[in-house]
Coordinates of C-alpha atoms and ligand atoms in Angstrom, one line a residue:
M1 CA 1.0 10.6 24.7
K2 CA 3.0 11.9 21.8
N3 CA 1.9 15.2 20.2
P4 CA -0.7 14.2 17.5
K5 CA 1.2 16.5 15.1
E6 CA 4.1 14.0 15.3
E7 CA 2.1 10.9 14.1
L8 CA 4.2 8.5 12.0
T9 CA 3.1 6.4 9.1
Y10 CA 4.7 4.1 6.5
L11 CA 4.6 4.5 2.8
M12 CA 6.2 2.3 0.1
I13 CA 6.4 3.0 -3.6
K14 CA 5.5 -0.2 -5.4
P15 CA 7.2 -1.7 -8.5
D16 CA 4.8 0.2 -10.9
G17 CA 5.4 3.5 -9.1
V18 CA 9.1 3.1 -9.4
R19 CA 9.0 1.9 -13.0
K20 CA 6.6 4.7 -14.1
G21 CA 9.1 7.3 -12.7
L22 CA 6.8 8.5 -10.0
I23 CA 9.2 8.5 -7.0
G24 CA 9.6 12.3 -7.1
E25 CA 6.0 13.0 -7.8
I26 CA 4.8 10.9 -4.9
I27 CA 7.3 12.5 -2.5
R28 CA 6.4 15.9 -3.8
R29 CA 2.7 15.4 -3.0
L30 CA 3.5 14.4 0.5
E31 CA 5.8 17.3 1.2
Q32 CA 3.3 19.7 -0.4
R33 CA 0.8 18.7 2.4
D34 CA 3.3 19.6 5.1
L35 CA 4.2 16.0 5.8
K36 CA 7.8 15.3 6.6
I37 CA 9.9 12.5 5.2
V38 CA 11.9 11.3 8.2
A39 CA 13.4 8.1 6.7
L40 CA 13.9 7.0 3.1
E41 CA 15.6 4.2 1.1
M42 CA 15.4 2.3 -2.2
F43 CA 16.0 -1.4 -1.9
Q44 CA 15.2 -4.8 -3.5
P45 CA 13.0 -6.8 -1.1
T46 CA 13.1 -10.5 -0.6
L47 CA 10.0 -12.8 -0.9
E48 CA 10.3 -13.4 2.9
Q49 CA 10.4 -9.7 3.7
I50 CA 7.2 -9.1 1.7
D51 CA 5.6 -12.2 3.1
E52 CA 6.1 -10.7 6.6
H53 CA 4.9 -7.3 5.5
Y54 CA 1.4 -8.3 4.6
P55 CA -0.7 -9.7 7.5
K56 CA -1.0 -13.4 7.8
D57 CA -4.1 -13.6 10.0
E58 CA -7.0 -15.3 8.4
T59 CA -9.4 -12.4 8.9
W60 CA -7.2 -10.1 6.7
I61 CA -6.7 -12.9 4.1
A62 CA -10.4 -13.7 3.9
R63 CA -11.2 -10.0 3.6
L64 CA -8.9 -9.9 0.5
G65 CA -10.8 -13.0 -0.9
Q66 CA -14.1 -11.4 -0.1
K67 CA -13.2 -8.2 -2.0
T68 CA -12.2 -10.3 -5.0
F69 CA -15.6 -12.1 -4.9
K70 CA -17.4 -8.8 -4.9
T71 CA -15.6 -7.9 -8.1
C72 CA -16.5 -11.2 -9.6
E73 CA -20.2 -10.7 -8.7
K74 CA -20.2 -7.1 -10.1
Y75 CA -18.8 -8.3 -13.5
N76 CA -20.6 -11.7 -13.6
V77 CA -17.4 -13.8 -13.3
S78 CA -17.7 -17.2 -11.7
P79 CA -14.9 -17.5 -9.1
K80 CA -15.1 -21.3 -9.2
D81 CA -14.6 -21.4 -13.0
E82 CA -12.0 -18.6 -13.1
F83 CA -9.9 -19.4 -10.0
G84 CA -11.1 -22.9 -9.0
T85 CA -12.5 -21.9 -5.6
D86 CA -15.5 -20.2 -4.1
N87 CA -14.0 -20.1 -0.6
E88 CA -13.0 -16.6 0.7
L89 CA -9.9 -17.7 2.5
E90 CA -8.6 -19.8 -0.4
M91 CA -9.3 -16.9 -2.7
G92 CA -7.5 -14.5 -0.3
K93 CA -4.5 -16.8 -0.2
L94 CA -4.3 -16.8 -4.0
V95 CA -4.5 -13.0 -4.2
R96 CA -1.9 -12.7 -1.4
G97 CA 0.4 -14.9 -3.5
W98 CA -0.1 -12.6 -6.6
L99 CA 0.6 -9.6 -4.4
V100 CA 3.9 -11.0 -3.0
N101 CA 5.2 -11.8 -6.5
Y102 CA 4.3 -8.4 -7.8
M103 CA 6.0 -6.7 -4.8
V104 CA 9.4 -8.3 -5.5
S105 CA 9.3 -7.6 -9.3
A106 CA 11.3 -4.4 -9.0
P107 CA 13.1 -2.3 -6.4
L108 CA 10.9 -0.4 -3.9
V109 CA 11.2 2.9 -2.1
K110 CA 10.3 2.8 1.6
M111 CA 9.8 5.8 3.8
I112 CA 8.6 6.9 7.2
V113 CA 6.3 10.0 7.0
Q114 CA 5.5 12.2 9.9
G115 CA 2.9 14.9 10.5
T116 CA -0.6 15.8 11.7
H117 CA -2.9 12.8 11.3
A118 CA -0.1 11.3 9.1
V119 CA -1.9 7.9 8.7
D120 CA -5.2 9.3 7.4
M121 CA -3.5 12.1 5.4
V122 CA -1.2 9.8 3.6
R123 CA -4.1 7.4 2.8
K124 CA -6.1 10.3 1.5
I125 CA -3.3 11.5 -0.8
V126 CA -2.6 7.9 -2.0
G127 CA -6.4 7.3 -2.6
P128 CA -8.5 4.1 -2.3
T129 CA -7.3 0.7 -3.3
L130 CA -8.7 0.4 -6.8
P131 CA -7.3 2.9 -9.3
N132 CA -10.3 2.6 -11.6
L133 CA -12.5 3.9 -8.8
A134 CA -10.0 6.3 -7.1
E135 CA -10.9 10.0 -7.4
M136 CA -8.8 12.3 -9.6
G137 CA -6.4 14.3 -7.4
T138 CA -5.2 11.1 -5.6
I139 CA -2.0 9.4 -6.6
R140 CA -3.9 6.2 -7.6
G141 CA -6.6 8.1 -9.4
D142 CA -4.2 10.3 -11.3
F143 CA -1.5 7.8 -12.4
S144 CA -3.1 4.4 -12.8
V145 CA -6.0 2.9 -14.7
D146 CA -5.7 -0.6 -13.3
S147 CA -8.8 -2.5 -12.2
P148 CA -9.5 -5.7 -10.2
L149 CA -11.4 -7.1 -13.2
I150 CA -8.2 -6.9 -15.4
A151 CA -5.9 -7.9 -12.6
N152 CA -8.0 -11.0 -11.5
A153 CA -8.3 -12.1 -15.2
E154 CA -4.5 -11.9 -15.5
H155 CA -4.1 -13.7 -12.2
R156 CA -2.0 -10.8 -10.7
A157 CA -2.3 -8.1 -8.0
V158 CA -3.9 -4.7 -8.7
M159 CA -1.1 -2.4 -9.5
N160 CA -1.8 0.8 -7.6
L161 CA 1.6 2.6 -7.3
A162 CA 2.0 2.9 -3.5
H163 CA 1.3 1.1 -0.2
A164 CA 0.3 3.2 2.8
S165 CA -0.5 2.0 6.3
E166 CA -4.3 1.9 7.1
T167 CA -4.1 2.4 10.9
P168 CA -1.6 3.6 13.5
E169 CA -1.2 0.0 14.6
E170 CA -0.4 -1.2 11.1
A171 CA 2.0 1.8 10.7
A172 CA 3.8 0.8 13.9
H173 CA 4.2 -2.8 12.8
E174 CA 5.4 -1.8 9.3
I175 CA 7.9 0.8 10.5
E176 CA 9.4 -1.7 12.9
H177 CA 9.5 -4.4 10.2
W178 CA 11.1 -2.3 7.5
F179 CA 13.3 0.1 9.5
G180 CA 13.7 -1.4 13.0
K181 CA 13.9 1.0 15.9
D182 CA 15.3 4.6 16.0
A183 CA 15.2 5.1 12.2
V184 CA 13.5 8.5 12.4
H185 CA 15.5 11.6 11.6
A186 CA 14.2 14.5 13.6
Y187 CA 14.3 18.0 12.1
K188 CA 12.1 21.0 12.0
R189 CA 10.3 22.0 8.8
F190 CA 10.2 25.8 8.1
G191 CA 6.7 27.1 8.3
V192 CA 5.4 23.8 9.8
D193 CA 7.3 23.1 13.0
E194 CA 8.4 26.7 13.7
Ligands
IDP1 P1 -4.6 -1.1 0.2 O1 -3.3 -1.3 -0.5 O2 -5.4 0.0 -0.3 O3 -4.4 -1.0 1.7 P2 -5.5 -3.8 0.7 O4 -7.0 -4.2 0.8 O5 -4.7 -3.8 2.0 O6 -5.4 -2.4 0.0 O7 -4.9 -4.8 -0.3 C1 -3.5 -5.0 -0.5 C2 -3.2 -5.0 -2.0 O8 -3.7 -6.2 -2.6 C3 -3.7 -3.8 -2.8 O9 -3.0 -2.6 -2.7 C4 -3.7 -4.4 -4.2 O10 -2.4 -4.3 -4.8 C5 -4.0 -5.9 -4.0 N1 -5.4 -6.2 -4.2 C6 -6.5 -5.8 -3.4 N2 -7.6 -6.3 -3.9 C7 -7.3 -7.1 -5.0 C8 -8.1 -7.8 -5.9 O11 -9.3 -7.9 -5.9 N3 -7.4 -8.4 -6.9 C9 -6.0 -8.3 -7.1 N4 -5.3 -7.6 -6.2 C10 -5.9 -7.0 -5.2
MG2 MG1 -3.8 -2.4 3.1

């Protein structure tokens, strides 16, 4: 087994993160926590690349629909009236479509991040999905006020600045998808690795 201090994760600065000028701030927050950037690039993704990035299995898509229904319930919105469906999978497909369109709306910055518990650490630094609920001190909590109520009403994805892998398995898939094999640049950080 690899040393747990060398765990890898994948982070991508989304269109709103790039357009708000937060590339430097996001990287700074990662480096500040002793995480290492070991691959980095700005690029314009294609629809196909983004479509492959987000899971296509029905469980993941239905979960996305389920979360949208929870928001509808909380704010007394009828999904049938607003979106024409009360089926979780159908709703999930709709949100996934919004998400793909949003992700190709500007260049993105992709990176591989390495360090102790990198997957959990990066998720913690980025914060939970919904900026209106994300704590201050997280990237999503500090720099976005978007909410699913507004996003759903405007039939678009929640804009939350950055994507970060949720599990080591997701990280492995995303690193392979966006960088292929052998993209990691090995180096020792002063004060961290030696
Ligand atoms: P994550 O980005 O925190 O991992 P996921 O549940 O994997 O969140 O959802 C993927 C993306 O889908 C979110 O980052 C957000 O942009 C978008 N999204 C999630 N829930 C909703 C919703 O209820 N309405 C619109 N967009 C959503
Ligand atoms: Mg996710």
